[in-house]
mmCIF file with all atom_site columns, C-alpha atoms in Angstrom:
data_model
loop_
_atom_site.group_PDB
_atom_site.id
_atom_site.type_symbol
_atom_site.label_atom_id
_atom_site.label_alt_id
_atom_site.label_comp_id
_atom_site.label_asym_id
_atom_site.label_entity_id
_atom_site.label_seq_id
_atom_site.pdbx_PDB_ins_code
_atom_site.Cartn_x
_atom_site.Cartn_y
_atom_site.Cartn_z
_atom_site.occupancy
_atom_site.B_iso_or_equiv
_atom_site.pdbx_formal_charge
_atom_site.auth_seq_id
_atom_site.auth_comp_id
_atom_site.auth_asym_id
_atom_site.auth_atom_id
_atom_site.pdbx_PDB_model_num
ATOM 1   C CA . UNK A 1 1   ? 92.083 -60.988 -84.821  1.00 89.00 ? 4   UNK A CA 1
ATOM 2   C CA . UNK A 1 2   ? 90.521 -57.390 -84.958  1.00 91.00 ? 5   UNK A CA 1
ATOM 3   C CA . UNK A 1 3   ? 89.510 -56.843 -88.253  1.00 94.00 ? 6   UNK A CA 1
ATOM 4   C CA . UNK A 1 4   ? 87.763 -53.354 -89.957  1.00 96.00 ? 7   UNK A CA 1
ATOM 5   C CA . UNK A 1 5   ? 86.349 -54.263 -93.659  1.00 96.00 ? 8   UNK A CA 1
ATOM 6   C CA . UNK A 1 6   ? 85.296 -51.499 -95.709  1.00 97.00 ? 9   UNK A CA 1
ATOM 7   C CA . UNK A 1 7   ? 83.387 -52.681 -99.399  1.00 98.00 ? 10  UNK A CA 1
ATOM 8   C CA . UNK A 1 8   ? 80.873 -50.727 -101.337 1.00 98.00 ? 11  UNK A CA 1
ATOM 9   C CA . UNK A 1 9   ? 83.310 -48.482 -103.403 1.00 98.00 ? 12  UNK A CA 1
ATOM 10  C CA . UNK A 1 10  ? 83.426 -48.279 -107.265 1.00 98.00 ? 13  UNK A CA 1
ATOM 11  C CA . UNK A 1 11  ? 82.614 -46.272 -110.103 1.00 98.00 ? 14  UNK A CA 1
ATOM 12  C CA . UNK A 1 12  ? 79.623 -43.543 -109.969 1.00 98.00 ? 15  UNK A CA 1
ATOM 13  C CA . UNK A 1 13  ? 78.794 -41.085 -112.459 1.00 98.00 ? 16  UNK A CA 1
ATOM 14  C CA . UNK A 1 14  ? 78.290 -37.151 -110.723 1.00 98.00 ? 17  UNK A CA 1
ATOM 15  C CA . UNK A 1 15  ? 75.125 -37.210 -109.042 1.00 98.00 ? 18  UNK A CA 1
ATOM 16  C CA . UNK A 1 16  ? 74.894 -40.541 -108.374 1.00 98.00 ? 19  UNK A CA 1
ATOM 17  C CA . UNK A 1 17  ? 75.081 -42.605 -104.643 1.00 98.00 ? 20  UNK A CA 1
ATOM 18  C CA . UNK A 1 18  ? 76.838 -45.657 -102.962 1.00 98.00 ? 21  UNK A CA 1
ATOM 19  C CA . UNK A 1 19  ? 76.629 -47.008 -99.405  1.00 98.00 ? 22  UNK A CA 1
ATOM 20  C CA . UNK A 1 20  ? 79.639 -48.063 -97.883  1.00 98.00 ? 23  UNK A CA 1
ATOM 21  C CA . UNK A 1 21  ? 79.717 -50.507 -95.255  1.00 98.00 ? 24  UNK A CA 1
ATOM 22  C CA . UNK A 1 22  ? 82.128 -51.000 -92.593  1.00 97.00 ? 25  UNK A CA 1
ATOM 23  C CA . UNK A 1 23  ? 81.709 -54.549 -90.957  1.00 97.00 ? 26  UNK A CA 1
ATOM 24  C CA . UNK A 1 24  ? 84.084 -55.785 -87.706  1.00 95.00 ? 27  UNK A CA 1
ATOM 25  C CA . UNK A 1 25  ? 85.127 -59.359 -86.867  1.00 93.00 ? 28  UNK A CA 1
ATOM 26  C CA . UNK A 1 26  ? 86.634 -60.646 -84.120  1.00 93.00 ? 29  UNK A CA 1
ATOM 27  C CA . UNK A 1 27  ? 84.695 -57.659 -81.971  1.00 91.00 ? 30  UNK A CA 1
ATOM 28  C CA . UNK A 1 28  ? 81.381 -56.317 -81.683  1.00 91.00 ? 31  UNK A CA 1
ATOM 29  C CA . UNK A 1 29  ? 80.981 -52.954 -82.444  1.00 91.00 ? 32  UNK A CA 1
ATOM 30  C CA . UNK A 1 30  ? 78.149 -52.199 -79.387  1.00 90.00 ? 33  UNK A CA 1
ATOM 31  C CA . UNK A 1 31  ? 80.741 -49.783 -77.538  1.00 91.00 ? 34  UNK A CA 1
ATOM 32  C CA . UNK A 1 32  ? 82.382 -48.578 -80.152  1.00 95.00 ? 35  UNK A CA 1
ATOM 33  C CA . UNK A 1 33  ? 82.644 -44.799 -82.109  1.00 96.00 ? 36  UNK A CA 1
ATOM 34  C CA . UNK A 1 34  ? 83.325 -45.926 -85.975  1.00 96.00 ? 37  UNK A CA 1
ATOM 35  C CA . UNK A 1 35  ? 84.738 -42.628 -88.113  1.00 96.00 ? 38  UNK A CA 1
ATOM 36  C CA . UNK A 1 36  ? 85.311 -42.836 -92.004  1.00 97.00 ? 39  UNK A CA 1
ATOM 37  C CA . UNK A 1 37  ? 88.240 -41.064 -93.764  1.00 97.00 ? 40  UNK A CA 1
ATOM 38  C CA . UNK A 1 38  ? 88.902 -40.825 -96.708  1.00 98.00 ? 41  UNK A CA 1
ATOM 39  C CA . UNK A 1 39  ? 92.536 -40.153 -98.495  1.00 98.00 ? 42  UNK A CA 1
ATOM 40  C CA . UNK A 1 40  ? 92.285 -38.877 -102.398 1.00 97.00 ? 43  UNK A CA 1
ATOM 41  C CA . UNK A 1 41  ? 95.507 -38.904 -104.762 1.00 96.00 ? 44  UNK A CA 1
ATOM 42  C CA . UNK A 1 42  ? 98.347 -36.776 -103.491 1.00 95.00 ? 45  UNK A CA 1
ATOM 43  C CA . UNK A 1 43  ? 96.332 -35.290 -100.558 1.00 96.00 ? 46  UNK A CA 1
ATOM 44  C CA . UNK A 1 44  ? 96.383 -35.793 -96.772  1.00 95.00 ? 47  UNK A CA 1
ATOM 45  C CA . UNK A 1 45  ? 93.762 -38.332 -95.400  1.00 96.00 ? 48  UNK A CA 1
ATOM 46  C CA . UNK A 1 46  ? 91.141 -36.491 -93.973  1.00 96.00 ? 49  UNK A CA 1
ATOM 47  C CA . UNK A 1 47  ? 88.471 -36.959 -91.228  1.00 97.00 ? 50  UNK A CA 1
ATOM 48  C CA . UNK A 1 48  ? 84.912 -37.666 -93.118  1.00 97.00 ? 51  UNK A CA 1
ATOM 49  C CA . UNK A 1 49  ? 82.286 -38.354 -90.401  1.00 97.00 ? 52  UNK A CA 1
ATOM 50  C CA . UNK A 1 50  ? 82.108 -40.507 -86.612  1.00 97.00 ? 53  UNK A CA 1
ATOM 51  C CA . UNK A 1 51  ? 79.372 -41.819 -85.037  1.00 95.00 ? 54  UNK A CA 1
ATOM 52  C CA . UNK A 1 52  ? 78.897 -42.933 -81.443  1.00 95.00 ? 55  UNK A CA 1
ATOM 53  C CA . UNK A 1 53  ? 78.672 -46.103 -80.312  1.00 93.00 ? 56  UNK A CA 1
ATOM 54  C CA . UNK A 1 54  ? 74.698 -46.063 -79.611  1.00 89.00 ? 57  UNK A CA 1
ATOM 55  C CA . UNK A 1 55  ? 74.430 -43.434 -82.712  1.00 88.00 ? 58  UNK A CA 1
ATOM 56  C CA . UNK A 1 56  ? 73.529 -40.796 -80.568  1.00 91.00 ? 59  UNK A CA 1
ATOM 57  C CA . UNK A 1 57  ? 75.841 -38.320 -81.862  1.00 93.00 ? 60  UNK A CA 1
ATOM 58  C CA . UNK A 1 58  ? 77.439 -37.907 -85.610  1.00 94.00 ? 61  UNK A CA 1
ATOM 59  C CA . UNK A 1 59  ? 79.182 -35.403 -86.915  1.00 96.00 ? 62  UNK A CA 1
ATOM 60  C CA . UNK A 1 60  ? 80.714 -34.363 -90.931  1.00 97.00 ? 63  UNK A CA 1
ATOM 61  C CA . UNK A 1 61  ? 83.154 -32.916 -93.058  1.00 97.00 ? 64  UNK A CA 1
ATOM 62  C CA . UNK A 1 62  ? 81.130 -29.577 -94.099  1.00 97.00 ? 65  UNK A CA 1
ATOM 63  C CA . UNK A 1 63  ? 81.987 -30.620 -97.719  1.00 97.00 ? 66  UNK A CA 1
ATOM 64  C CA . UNK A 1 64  ? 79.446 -33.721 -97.655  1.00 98.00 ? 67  UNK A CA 1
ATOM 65  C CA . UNK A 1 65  ? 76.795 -32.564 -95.204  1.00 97.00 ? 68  UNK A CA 1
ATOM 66  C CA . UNK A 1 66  ? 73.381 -33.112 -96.497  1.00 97.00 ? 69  UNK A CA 1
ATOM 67  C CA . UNK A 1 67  ? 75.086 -35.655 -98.846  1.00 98.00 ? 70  UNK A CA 1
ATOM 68  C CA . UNK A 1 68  ? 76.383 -38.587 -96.442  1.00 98.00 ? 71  UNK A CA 1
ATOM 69  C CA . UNK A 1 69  ? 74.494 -40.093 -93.649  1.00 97.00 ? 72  UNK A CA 1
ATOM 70  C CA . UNK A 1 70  ? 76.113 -42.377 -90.968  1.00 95.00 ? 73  UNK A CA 1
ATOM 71  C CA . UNK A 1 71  ? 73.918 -45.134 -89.521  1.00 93.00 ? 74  UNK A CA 1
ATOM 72  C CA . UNK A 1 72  ? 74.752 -48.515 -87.948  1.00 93.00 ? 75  UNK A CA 1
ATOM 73  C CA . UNK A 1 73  ? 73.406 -51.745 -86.970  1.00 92.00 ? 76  UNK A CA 1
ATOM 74  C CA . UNK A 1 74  ? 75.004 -53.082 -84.229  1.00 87.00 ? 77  UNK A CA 1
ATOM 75  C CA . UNK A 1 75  ? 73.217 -56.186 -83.795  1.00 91.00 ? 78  UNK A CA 1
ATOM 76  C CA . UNK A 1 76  ? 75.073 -56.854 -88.047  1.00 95.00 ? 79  UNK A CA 1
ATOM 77  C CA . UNK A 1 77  ? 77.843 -55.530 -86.269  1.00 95.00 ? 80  UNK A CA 1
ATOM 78  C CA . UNK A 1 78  ? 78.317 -52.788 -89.634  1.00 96.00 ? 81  UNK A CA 1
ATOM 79  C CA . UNK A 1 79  ? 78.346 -49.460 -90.353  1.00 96.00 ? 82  UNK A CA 1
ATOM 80  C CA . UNK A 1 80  ? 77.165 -47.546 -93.362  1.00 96.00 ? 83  UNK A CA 1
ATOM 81  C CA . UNK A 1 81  ? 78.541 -44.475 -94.584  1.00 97.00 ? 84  UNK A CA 1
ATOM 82  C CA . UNK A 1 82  ? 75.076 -43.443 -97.686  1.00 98.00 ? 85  UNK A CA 1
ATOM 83  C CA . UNK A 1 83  ? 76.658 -41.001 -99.846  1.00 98.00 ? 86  UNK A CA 1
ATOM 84  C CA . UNK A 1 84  ? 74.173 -39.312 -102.424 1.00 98.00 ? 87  UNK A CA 1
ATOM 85  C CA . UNK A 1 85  ? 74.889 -36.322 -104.583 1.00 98.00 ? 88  UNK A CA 1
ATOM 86  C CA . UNK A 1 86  ? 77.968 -37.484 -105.306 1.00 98.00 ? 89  UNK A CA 1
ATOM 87  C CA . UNK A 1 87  ? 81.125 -35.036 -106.659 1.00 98.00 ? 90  UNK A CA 1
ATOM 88  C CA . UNK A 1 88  ? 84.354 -36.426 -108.224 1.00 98.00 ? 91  UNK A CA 1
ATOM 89  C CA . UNK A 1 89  ? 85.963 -34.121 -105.553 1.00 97.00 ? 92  UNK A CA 1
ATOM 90  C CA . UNK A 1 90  ? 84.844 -37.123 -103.565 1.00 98.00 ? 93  UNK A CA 1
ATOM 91  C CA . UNK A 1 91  ? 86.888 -39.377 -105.281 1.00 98.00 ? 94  UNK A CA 1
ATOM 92  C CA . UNK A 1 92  ? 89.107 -41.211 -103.001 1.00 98.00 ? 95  UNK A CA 1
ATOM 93  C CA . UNK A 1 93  ? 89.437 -44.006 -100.693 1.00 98.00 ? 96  UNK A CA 1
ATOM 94  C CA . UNK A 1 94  ? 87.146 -44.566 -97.890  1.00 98.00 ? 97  UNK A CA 1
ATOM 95  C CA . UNK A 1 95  ? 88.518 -46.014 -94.637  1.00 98.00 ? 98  UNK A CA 1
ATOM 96  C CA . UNK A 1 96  ? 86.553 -47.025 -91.439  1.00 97.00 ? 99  UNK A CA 1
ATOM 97  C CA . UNK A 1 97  ? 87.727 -46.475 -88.048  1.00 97.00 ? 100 UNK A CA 1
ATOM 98  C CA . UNK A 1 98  ? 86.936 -47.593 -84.607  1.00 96.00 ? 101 UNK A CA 1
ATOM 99  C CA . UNK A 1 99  ? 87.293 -46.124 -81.410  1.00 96.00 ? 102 UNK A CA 1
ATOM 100 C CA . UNK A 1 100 ? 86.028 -48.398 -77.939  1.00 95.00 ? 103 UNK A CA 1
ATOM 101 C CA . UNK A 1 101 ? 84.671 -45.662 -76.206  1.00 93.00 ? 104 UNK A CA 1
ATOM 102 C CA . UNK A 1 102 ? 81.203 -45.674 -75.532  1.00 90.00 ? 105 UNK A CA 1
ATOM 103 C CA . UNK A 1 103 ? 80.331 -42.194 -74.542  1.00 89.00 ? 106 UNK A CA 1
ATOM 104 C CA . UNK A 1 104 ? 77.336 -40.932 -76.058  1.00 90.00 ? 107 UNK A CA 1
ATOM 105 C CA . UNK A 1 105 ? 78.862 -37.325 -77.140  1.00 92.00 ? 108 UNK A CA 1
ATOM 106 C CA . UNK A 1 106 ? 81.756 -39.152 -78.813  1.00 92.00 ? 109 UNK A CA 1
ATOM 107 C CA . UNK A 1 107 ? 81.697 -37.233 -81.832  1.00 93.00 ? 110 UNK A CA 1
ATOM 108 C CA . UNK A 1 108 ? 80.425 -33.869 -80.499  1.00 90.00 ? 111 UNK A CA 1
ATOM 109 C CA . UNK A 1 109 ? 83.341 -33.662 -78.957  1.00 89.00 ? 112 UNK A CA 1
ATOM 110 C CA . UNK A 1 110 ? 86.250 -35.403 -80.929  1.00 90.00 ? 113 UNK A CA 1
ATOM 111 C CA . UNK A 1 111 ? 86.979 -33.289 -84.119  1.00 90.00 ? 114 UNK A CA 1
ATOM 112 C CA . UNK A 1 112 ? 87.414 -35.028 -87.013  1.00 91.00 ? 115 UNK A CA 1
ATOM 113 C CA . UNK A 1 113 ? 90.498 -33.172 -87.504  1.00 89.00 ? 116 UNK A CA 1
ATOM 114 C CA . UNK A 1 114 ? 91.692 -36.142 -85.119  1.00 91.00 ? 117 UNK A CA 1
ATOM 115 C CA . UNK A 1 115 ? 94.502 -37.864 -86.943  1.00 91.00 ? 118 UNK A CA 1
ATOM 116 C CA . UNK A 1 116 ? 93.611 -40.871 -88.252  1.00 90.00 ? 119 UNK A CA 1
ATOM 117 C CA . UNK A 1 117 ? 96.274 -43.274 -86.160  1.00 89.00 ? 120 UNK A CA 1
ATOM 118 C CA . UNK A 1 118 ? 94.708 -41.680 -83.114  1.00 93.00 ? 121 UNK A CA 1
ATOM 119 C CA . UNK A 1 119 ? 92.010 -44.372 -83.476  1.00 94.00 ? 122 UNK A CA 1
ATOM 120 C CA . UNK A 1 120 ? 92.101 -47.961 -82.235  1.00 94.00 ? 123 UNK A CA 1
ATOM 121 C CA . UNK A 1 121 ? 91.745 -49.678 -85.514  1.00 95.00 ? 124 UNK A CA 1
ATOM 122 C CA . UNK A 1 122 ? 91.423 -48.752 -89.441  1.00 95.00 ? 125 UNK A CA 1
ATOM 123 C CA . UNK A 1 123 ? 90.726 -50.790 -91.982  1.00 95.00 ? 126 UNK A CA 1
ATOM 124 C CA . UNK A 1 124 ? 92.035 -51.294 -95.545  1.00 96.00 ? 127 UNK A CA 1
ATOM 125 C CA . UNK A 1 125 ? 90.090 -49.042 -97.714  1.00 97.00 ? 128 UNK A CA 1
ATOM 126 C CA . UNK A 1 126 ? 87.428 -49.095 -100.754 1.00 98.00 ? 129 UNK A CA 1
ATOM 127 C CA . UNK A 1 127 ? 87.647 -46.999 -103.590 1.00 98.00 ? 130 UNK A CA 1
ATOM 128 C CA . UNK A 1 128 ? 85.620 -44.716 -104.360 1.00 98.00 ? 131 UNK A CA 1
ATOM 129 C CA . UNK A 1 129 ? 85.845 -42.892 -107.865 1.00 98.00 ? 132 UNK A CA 1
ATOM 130 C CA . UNK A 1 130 ? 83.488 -40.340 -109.062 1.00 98.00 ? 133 UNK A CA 1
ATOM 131 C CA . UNK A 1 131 ? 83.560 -39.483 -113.166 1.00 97.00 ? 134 UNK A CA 1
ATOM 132 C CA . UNK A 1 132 ? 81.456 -38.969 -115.891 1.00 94.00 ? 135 UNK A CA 1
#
């Protein structure tokens, strides 16, 4: 069975960081482009970040450049998603997604407007809340 676990949310006071991780089983992630969305209360889910399958192209939500950095380790077969500076208007939950497609401009040229079940596989969510 394909399976996309997400795990690293919680509870972080304004400022602070967490690194979520994105881990695959039953697949190995080596030609794969892995995105992360996130969905907060009452809002639409919304395209975060994607990297390529080799990492040689990333791309972000203008709200958390210079905050969150993509990087991956495909021979762990996970993805991490560091997010520093954190707001509470990050507040949400956090989904990986994977795409087999191992072009290396992946994600300069998919927007992450892309809707979400346009991807191959999602996984379940972490939480991530942001308060004082």
């Amino acid at each position: 069975q394909l399976q996309l676990v997400e795990s690293g949310g919680g509870l972080v006071q304004p400022g602070g960081s967490l690194r979520l991780s994105c881990v695959a089983s039953g697949f190995t992630l080596d030609d794969y482009a892995i995105g992360w969305f996130r969905q907060a209360h009452g809002k639409e889910r919304e395209g975060v970040s994607c990297i390529s399958s080799r990492g040689k192209s990333s791309n972000y939500l203008d709200a958390v450049k210079g905050r969150f950095t993509l990087s991956r380790d495909n021979a762990k077969n996970t993805v991490y998603l560091q997010m520093n500076n954190l707001k509470p208007e990050d507040t949400a939950v956090y989904y990986c997604v994977a795409e087999k497609n191992p072009f290396a401009d992946f994600c300069t040229l998919v927007p992450l407007s892309r809707r979400y079940d346009y991807w191959d596989l999602g996984g379940q969510g972490t939480q991530v809340t942001v308060s004082p």
